Coordinates of C-alpha atoms in Angstrom, one line a residue:
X1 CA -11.1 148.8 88.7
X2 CA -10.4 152.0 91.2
X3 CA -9.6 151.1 94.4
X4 CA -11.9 153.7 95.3
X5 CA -15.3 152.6 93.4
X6 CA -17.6 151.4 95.9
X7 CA -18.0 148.1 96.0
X8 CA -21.3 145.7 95.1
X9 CA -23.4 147.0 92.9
X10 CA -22.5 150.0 92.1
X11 CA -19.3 148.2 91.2
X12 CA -20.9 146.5 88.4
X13 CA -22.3 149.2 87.1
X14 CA -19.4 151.3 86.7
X15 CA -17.8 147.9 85.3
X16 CA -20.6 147.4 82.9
X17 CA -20.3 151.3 81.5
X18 CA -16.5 150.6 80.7
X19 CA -17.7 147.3 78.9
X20 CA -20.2 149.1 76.7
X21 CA -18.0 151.7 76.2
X22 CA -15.7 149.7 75.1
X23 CA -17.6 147.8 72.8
X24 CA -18.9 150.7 71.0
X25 CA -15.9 152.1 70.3
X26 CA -14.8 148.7 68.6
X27 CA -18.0 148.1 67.3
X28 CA -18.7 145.1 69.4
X29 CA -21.0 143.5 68.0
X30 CA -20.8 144.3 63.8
X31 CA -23.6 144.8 62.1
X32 CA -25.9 142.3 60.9
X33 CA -24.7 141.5 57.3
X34 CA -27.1 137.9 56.3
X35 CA -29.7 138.2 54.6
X36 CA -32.4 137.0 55.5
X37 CA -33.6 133.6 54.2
X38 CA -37.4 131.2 54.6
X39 CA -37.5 127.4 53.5
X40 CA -41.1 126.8 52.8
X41 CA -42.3 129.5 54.3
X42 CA -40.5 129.2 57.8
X43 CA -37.4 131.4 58.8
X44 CA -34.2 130.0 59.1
X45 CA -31.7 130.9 61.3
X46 CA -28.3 131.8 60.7
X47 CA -27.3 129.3 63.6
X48 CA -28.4 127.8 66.6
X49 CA -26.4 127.2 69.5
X50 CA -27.2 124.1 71.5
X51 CA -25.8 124.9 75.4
X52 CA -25.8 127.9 77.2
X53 CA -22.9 126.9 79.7
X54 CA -19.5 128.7 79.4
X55 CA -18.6 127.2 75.8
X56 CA -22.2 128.1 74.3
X57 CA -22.5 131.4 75.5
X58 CA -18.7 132.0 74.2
X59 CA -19.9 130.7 70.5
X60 CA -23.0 132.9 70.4
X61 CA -21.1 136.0 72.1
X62 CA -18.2 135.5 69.3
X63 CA -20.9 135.1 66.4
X64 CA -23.0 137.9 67.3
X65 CA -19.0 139.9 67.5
X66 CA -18.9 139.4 63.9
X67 CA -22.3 140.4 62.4
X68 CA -24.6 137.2 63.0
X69 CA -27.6 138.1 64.8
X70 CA -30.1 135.8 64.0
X71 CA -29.3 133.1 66.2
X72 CA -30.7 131.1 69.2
X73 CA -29.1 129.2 72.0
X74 CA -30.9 126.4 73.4
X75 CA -30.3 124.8 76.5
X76 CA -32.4 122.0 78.3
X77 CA -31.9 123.3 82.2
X78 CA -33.2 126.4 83.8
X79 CA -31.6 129.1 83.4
X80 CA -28.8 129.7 86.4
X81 CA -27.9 125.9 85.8
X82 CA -26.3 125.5 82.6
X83 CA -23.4 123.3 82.5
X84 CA -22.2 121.4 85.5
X85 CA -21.6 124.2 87.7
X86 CA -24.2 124.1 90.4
X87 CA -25.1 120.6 89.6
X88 CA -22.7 117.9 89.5
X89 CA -19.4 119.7 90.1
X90 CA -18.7 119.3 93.4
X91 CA -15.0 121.2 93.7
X92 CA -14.8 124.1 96.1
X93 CA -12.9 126.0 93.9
X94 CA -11.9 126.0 90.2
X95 CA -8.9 123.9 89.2
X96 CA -8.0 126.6 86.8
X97 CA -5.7 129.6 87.6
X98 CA -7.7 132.9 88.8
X99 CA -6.6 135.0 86.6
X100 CA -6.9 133.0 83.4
X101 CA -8.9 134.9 80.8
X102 CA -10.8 132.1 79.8
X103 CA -14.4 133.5 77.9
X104 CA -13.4 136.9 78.1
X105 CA -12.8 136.9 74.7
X106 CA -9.8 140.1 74.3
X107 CA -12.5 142.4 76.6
X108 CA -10.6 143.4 80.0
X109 CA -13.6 144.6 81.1
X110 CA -15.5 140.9 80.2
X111 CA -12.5 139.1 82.3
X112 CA -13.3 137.2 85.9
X113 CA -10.8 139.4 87.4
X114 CA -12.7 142.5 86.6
X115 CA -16.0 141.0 87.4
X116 CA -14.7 139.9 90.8
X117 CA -13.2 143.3 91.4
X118 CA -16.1 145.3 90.7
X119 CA -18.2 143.2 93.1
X120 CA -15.6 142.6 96.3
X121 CA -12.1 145.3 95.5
X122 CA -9.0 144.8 94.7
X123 CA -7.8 144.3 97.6
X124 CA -10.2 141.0 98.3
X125 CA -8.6 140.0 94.9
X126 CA -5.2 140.1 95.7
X127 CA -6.1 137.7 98.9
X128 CA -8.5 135.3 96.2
X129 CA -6.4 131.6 95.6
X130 CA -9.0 130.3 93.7
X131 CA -11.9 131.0 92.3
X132 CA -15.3 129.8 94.2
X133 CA -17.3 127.0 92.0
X134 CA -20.8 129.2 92.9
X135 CA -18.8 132.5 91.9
X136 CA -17.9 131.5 88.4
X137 CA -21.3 130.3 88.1
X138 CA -22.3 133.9 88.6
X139 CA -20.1 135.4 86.5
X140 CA -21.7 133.4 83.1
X141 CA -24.9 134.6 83.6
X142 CA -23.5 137.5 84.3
X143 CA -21.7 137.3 80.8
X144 CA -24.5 136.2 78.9
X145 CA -26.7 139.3 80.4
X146 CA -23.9 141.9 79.3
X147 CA -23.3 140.1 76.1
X148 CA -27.2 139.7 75.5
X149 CA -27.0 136.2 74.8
X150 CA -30.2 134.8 72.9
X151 CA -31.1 132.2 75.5
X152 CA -34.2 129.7 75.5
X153 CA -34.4 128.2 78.6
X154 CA -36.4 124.6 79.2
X155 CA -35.4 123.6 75.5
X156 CA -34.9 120.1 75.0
X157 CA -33.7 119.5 71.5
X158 CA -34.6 115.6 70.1
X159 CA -33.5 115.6 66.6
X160 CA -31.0 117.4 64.3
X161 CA -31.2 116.6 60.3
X162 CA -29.3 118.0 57.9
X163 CA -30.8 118.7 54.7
X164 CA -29.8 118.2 50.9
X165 CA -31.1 121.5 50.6
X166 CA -28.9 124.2 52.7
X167 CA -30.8 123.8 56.3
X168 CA -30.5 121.6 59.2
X169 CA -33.8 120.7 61.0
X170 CA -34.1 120.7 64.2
X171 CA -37.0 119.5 66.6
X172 CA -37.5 120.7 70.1
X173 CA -39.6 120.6 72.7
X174 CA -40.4 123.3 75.2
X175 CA -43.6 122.7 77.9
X176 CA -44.9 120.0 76.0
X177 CA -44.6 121.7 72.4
X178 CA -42.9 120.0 70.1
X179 CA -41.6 123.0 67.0
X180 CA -39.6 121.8 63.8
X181 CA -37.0 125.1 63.5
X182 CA -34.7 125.5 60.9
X183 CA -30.5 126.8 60.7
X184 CA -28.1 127.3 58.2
X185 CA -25.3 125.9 61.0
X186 CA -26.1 124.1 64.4
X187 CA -23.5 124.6 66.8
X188 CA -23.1 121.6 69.7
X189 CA -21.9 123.3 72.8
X190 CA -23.6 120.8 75.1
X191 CA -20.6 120.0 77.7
X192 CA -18.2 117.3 78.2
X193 CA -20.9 114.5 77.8
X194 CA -22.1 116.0 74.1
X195 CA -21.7 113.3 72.1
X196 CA -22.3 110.7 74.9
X197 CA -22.8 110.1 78.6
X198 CA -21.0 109.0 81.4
X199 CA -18.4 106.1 81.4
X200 CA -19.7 103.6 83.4
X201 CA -18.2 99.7 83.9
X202 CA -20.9 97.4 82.6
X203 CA -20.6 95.1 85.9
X204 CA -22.7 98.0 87.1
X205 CA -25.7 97.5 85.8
X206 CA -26.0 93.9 86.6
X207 CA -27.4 95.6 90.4
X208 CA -29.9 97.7 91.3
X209 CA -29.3 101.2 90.8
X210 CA -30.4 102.5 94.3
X211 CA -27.1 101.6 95.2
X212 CA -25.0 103.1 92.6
X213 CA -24.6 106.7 90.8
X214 CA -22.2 107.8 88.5
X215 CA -20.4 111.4 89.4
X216 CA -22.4 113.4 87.1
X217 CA -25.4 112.4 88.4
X218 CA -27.6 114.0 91.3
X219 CA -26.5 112.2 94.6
X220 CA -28.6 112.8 97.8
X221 CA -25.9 113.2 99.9
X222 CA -27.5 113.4 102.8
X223 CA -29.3 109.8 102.8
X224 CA -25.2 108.6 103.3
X225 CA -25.3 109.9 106.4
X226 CA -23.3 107.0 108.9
X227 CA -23.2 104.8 105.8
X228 CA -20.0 103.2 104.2
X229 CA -19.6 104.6 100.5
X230 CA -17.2 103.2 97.7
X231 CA -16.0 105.5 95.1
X232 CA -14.3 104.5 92.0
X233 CA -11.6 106.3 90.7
X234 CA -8.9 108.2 91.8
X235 CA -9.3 111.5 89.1
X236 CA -10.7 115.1 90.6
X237 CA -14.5 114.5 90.5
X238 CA -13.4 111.6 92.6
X239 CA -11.6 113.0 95.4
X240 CA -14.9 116.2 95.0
X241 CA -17.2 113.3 95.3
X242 CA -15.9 111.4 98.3
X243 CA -15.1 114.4 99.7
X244 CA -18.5 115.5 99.8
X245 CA -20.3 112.3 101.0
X246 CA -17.7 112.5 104.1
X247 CA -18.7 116.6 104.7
X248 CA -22.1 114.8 104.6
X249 CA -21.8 112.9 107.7
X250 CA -20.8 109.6 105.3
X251 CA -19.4 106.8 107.9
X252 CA -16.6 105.7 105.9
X253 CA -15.3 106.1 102.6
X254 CA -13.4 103.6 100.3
X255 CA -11.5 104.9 97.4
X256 CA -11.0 101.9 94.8
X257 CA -8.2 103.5 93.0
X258 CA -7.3 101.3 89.4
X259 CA -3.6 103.1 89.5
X260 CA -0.9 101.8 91.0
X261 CA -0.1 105.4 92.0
X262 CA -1.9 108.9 91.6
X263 CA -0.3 110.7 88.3
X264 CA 2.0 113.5 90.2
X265 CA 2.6 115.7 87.1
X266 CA -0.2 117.6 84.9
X267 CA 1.6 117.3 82.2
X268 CA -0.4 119.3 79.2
X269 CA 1.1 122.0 81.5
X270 CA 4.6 121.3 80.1
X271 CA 3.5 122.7 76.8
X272 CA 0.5 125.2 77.5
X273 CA 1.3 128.2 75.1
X274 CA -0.3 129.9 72.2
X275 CA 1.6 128.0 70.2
X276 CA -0.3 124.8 71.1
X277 CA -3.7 126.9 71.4
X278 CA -3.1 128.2 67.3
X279 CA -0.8 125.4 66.1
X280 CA -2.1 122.1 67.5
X281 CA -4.5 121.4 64.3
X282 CA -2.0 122.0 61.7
X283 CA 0.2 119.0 63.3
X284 CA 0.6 115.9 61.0
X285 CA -1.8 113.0 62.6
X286 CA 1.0 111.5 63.4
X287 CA 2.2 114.1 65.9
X288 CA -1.5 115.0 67.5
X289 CA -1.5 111.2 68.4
X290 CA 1.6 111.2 69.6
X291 CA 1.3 114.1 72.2
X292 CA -2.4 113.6 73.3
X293 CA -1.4 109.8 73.4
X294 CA 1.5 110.6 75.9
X295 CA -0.7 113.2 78.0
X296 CA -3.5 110.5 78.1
X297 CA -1.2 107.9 79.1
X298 CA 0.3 109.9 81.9
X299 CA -3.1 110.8 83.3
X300 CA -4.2 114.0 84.3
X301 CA -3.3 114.1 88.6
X302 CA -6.0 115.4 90.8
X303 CA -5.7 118.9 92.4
X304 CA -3.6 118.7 95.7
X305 CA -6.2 120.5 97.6
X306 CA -8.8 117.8 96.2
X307 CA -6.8 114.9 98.0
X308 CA -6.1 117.0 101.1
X309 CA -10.0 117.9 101.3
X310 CA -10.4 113.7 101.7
X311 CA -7.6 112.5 103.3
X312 CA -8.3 115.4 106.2
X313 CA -10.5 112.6 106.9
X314 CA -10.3 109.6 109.5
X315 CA -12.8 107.7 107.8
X316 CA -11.3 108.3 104.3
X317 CA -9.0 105.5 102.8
X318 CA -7.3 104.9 99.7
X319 CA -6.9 101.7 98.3
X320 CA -4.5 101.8 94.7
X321 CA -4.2 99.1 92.4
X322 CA -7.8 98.1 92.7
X323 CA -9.5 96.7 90.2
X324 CA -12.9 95.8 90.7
X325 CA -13.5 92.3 89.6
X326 CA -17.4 91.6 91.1
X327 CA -20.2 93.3 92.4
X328 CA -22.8 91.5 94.4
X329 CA -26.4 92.5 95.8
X330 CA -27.1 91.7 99.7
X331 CA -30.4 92.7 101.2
X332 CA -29.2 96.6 102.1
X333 CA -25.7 97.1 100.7
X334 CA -23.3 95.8 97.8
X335 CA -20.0 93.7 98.2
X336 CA -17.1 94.9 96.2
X337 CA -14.9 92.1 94.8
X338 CA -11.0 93.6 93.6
X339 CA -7.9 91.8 92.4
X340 CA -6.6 92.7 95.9
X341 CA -9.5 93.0 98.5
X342 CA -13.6 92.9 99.2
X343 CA -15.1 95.1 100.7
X344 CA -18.7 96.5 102.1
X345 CA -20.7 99.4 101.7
X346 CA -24.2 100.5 101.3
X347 CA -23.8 103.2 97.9
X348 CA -21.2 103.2 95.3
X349 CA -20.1 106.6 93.1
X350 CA -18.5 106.1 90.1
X351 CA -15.9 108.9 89.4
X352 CA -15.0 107.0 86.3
X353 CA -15.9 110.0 83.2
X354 CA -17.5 110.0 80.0
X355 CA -17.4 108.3 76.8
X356 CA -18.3 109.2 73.6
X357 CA -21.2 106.8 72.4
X358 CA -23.9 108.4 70.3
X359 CA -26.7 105.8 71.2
X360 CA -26.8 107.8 74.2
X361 CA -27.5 111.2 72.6
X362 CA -31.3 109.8 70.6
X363 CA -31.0 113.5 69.0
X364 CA -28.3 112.7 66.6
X365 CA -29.6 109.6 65.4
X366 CA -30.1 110.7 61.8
X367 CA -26.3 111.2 61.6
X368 CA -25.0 108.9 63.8
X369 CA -23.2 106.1 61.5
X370 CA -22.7 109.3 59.0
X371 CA -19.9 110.7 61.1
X372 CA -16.3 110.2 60.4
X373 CA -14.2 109.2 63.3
X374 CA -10.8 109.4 63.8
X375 CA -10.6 105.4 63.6
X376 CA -12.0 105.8 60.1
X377 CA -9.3 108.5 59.1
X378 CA -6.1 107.1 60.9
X379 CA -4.0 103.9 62.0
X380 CA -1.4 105.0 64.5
X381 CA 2.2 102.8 63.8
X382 CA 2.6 100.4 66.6
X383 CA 6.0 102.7 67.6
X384 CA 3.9 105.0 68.9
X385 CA 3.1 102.8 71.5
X386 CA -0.4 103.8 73.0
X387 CA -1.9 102.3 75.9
X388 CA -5.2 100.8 74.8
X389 CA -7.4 103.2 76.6
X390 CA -5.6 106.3 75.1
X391 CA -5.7 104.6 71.7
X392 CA -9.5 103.8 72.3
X393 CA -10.1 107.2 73.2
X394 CA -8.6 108.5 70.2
X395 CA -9.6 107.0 68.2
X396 CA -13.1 107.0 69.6
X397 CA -13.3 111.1 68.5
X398 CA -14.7 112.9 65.6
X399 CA -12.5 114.0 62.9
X400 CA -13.7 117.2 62.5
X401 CA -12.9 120.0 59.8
X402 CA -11.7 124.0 60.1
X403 CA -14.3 125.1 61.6
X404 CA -15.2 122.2 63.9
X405 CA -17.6 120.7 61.4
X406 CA -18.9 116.9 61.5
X407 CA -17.1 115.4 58.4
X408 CA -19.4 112.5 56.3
X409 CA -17.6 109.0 57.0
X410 CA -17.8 108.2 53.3
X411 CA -18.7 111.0 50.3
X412 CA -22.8 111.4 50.0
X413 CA -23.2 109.8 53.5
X414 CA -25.2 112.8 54.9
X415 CA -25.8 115.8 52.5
X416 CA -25.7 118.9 55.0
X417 CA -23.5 117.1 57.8
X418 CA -21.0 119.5 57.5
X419 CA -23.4 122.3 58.9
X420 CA -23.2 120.5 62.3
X421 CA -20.4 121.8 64.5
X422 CA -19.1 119.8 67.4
X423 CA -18.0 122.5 70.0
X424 CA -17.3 119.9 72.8
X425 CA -14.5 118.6 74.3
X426 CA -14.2 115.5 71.9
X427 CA -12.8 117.6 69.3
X428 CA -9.4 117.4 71.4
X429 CA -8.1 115.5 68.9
X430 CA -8.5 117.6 65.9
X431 CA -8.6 121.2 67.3
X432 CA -6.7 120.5 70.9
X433 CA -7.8 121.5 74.1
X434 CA -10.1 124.5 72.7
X435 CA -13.5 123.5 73.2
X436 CA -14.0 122.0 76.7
X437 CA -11.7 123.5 79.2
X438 CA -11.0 127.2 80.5
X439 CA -7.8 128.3 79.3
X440 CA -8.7 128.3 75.4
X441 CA -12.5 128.5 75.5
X442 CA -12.2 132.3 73.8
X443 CA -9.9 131.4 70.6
X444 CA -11.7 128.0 70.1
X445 CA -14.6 130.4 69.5
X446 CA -13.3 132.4 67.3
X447 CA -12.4 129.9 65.3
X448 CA -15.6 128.3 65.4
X449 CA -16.9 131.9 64.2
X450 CA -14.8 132.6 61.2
X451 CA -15.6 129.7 59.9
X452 CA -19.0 129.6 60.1
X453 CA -19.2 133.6 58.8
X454 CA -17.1 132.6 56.1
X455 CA -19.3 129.7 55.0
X456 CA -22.2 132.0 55.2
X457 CA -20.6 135.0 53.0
X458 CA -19.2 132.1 50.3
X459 CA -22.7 130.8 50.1
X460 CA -24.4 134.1 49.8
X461 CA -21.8 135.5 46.7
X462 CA -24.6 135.9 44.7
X463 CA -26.5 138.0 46.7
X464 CA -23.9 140.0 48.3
X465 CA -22.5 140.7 44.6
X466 CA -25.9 141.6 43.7
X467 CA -25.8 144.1 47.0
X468 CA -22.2 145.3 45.5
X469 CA -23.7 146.5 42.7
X470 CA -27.2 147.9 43.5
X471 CA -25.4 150.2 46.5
X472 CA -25.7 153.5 45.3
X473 CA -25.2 156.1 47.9
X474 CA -23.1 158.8 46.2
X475 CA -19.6 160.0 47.7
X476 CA -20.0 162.7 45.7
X477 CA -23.4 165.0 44.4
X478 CA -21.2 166.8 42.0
X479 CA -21.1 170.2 43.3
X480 CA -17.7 169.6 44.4
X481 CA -15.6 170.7 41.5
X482 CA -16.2 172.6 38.8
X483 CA -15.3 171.3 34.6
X484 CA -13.6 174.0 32.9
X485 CA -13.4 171.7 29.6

């Protein structure tokens, strides 16, 4: 943006001319192309998108890019707090570089840079490290304003069947009304806990839950005020999470670290290119295995300004190589029992993930058991050497096809299934790191797209040939030329 442009507002609007601009001139979006289709006399989408966060408003913008209109994007919270951003992420700042391009999708104008330009100047960017949690928070709505994403806000969606017959039926609810709709493609876009919920030790349950949440959970922060506080693990939403019970006015905070030592290296940095982005799903299964198994292995380290934002702390202590062996109830608190140590405190937070497990998603128990796995599609040679939480994690992930498609576990499982498209991070292991994370969110999309526009055209031949052949506007009336025999 010009240095010059005054900032705020106005800033936006000058932004948001150059983006339609832009767009017009490359005829962003295409024309609507589908035709239009009812099952029993109800309308059927050409897709719906469930999330509206960062990856399900990038899947609807790059499906309405090429020509599919008649979609819907569902999302269960109210709108401003899709995806984790101003719920359970609890980082200051983004872990991701500023000036990745992330959902911008090829648009300078659509980037965070330009956005955060147009509001603050260039200047203010040049001094930016990071980028503020809230901020990006702003910029997606932002995004799915200019882009005019089809939200539904409040949508819960509880079951998604695929039919014998071309459709996949989906039920939702919205204030109370339950509505059977209908797709030709569903897309899941519903975050890093899509296909599950949060990883939590079983020992937990065996006490009360007023004294225990898992990171992704609301925490009133503010009841910890003077007490002592465990967390459990020693990954990013950890070091966010105790971080933010000791900003709180926590008394003390106890970080039960499994490790031996933190990871030091991130080491899917080593390799990040567009090589990896475009060429990661045409490796043999051997070789996915073999680099997500080493990455995996390694560990992800948490951000250095993470750790520093807790260790500032008098009250904060690390404790690695602690693994937690007991929990006991007393009258107000808990007692932690480790290979190494026991210790006291009155509220535990588990910073320990999420897990794939589809009992904990009730709205894709019609195709549950139909879903191939990667345990069902590969048996990784004993060479390769895989810790058994890596190898459990691997091959606890859906094989998916091209286009990110649910593929049936055995031939006739689930008639349809391949109309279901899993847009969340557990296609790692087919696609790479497209579908849950920043850097690759754009071309995961697009991949996403073409496949699902070139399903749509195969399965519409007959009616686009019959188009072919009825078009009849004339190049020519005639009066151009004259026969002379």
């Amino acid at each position: 943006m010009n240095a010059n442009v005054e900032i705020g507002v106005s800033g936006l609007e000058v932004l948001e001319a150059r983006l339609a601009q832009d767009m017009a001139w490359l005829k962003i979006p295409a024309p609507a192309w589908t035709p239009t289709i009812e099952k029993d006399g109800q309308h059927v989408y050409d897709a719906i998108v469930i999330g509206a966060g960062m990856a399900g408003i990038t899947a609807s913008a790059m499906l309405l890019r090429y020509g599919i209109h008649d979609q819907v994007v569902y999302d269960e919270a109210a709108e401003g707090l899709e995806g984790p951003w101003l719920t359970y992420a609890r980082m200051d700042t983004l872990r991701s570089a500023k000036d990745l391009v992330g959902p911008a999708m090829g648009l300078p104008a659509l980037t965070f840079r330009a956005y955060y330009e147009a509001r603050f100047g260039t200047e203010a960017w040049q001094g930016l490290v990071k980028i503020p949690r809230p901020l990006w928070a702003e910029y997606l709505l932002w995004l799915r304003k200019v882009l005019n994403i089809p939200v539904q806000n409040g949508v819960k969606v509880t079951n998604i069947q695929p039919r014998a017959d071309g459709v996949v039926q989906v039920t939702r609810v919205q204030n109370g009304q339950v509505q059977t709709v209908l797709a030709r493609h569903v897309v899941l876009a519903n975050g890093r806990d899509g296909l599950g919920g949060p990883a939590v030790p079983a020992i937990a349950h065996h006490i009360n839950k007023k004294y225990w949440a898992h990171s992704a959970e609301a925490i009133d922060f503010a009841a910890l005020v003077g007490k002592g506080v465990i967390v459990v693990g020693g990954g990013a939403s950890a070091m966010d999470n105790a971080a933010t019970a000791l900003e709180a006015g926590a008394g003390r905070v106890d970080m039960l670290i499994r490790r031996k030592d933190l990871p030091r290296v991130h080491k899917f940095n080593g390799i990040k290119s567009m090589g990896v982005v475009h060429g990661f799903a045409s490796l043999p299964d051997d070789w996915k295995w073999r680099f997500l198994g080493y990455v995996f292995d390694e560990s992800t380290p948490p951000p250095g300004p993470s750790v520093l934002r807790v260790s500032k702390h008098a009250d904060a202590h690390f404790h690695l190589g602690n693994s937690i062996l007991e929990i006991k109830e007393n009258a107000d608190s808990v007692t932690i029992v480790t290979n190494s140590k026991t210790y006291q405190a009155e509220f535990i937070i588990f910073a320990t993930g999420f897990k794939v497990d589809l009992a904990q998603r009730p709205e894709l128990n019609a195709i549950a058991d139909k879903i191939k796995f990667w345990s069902d599609r590969y048996m990784p040679p004993a060479s390769l050497d895989l810790k058994s939480g890596s190898l459990r994690e691997l091959e606890n992930t859906p094989d998916l096809g091209l286009s990110f498609q649910f593929l049936e576990k055995y031939p006739g499982a689930c008639p349809g299934l391949e109309r279901v498209h899993c847009y969340t991070y557990p296609a790692v292991t087919s696609h790479g790191k497209l579908s849950g994370d920043i850097p690759a969110i754009s071309e995961g999309a697009d991949r996403l797209a073409r496949g699902i526009i070139s399903e749509l055209f195969v399965e519409d031949k007959e009616i686009h040939f019959h188009n072919l052949c009825t078009f009849s506007e004339p190049e020519l009336t005639g009066s151009e030329w004259h026969d002379e025999g």
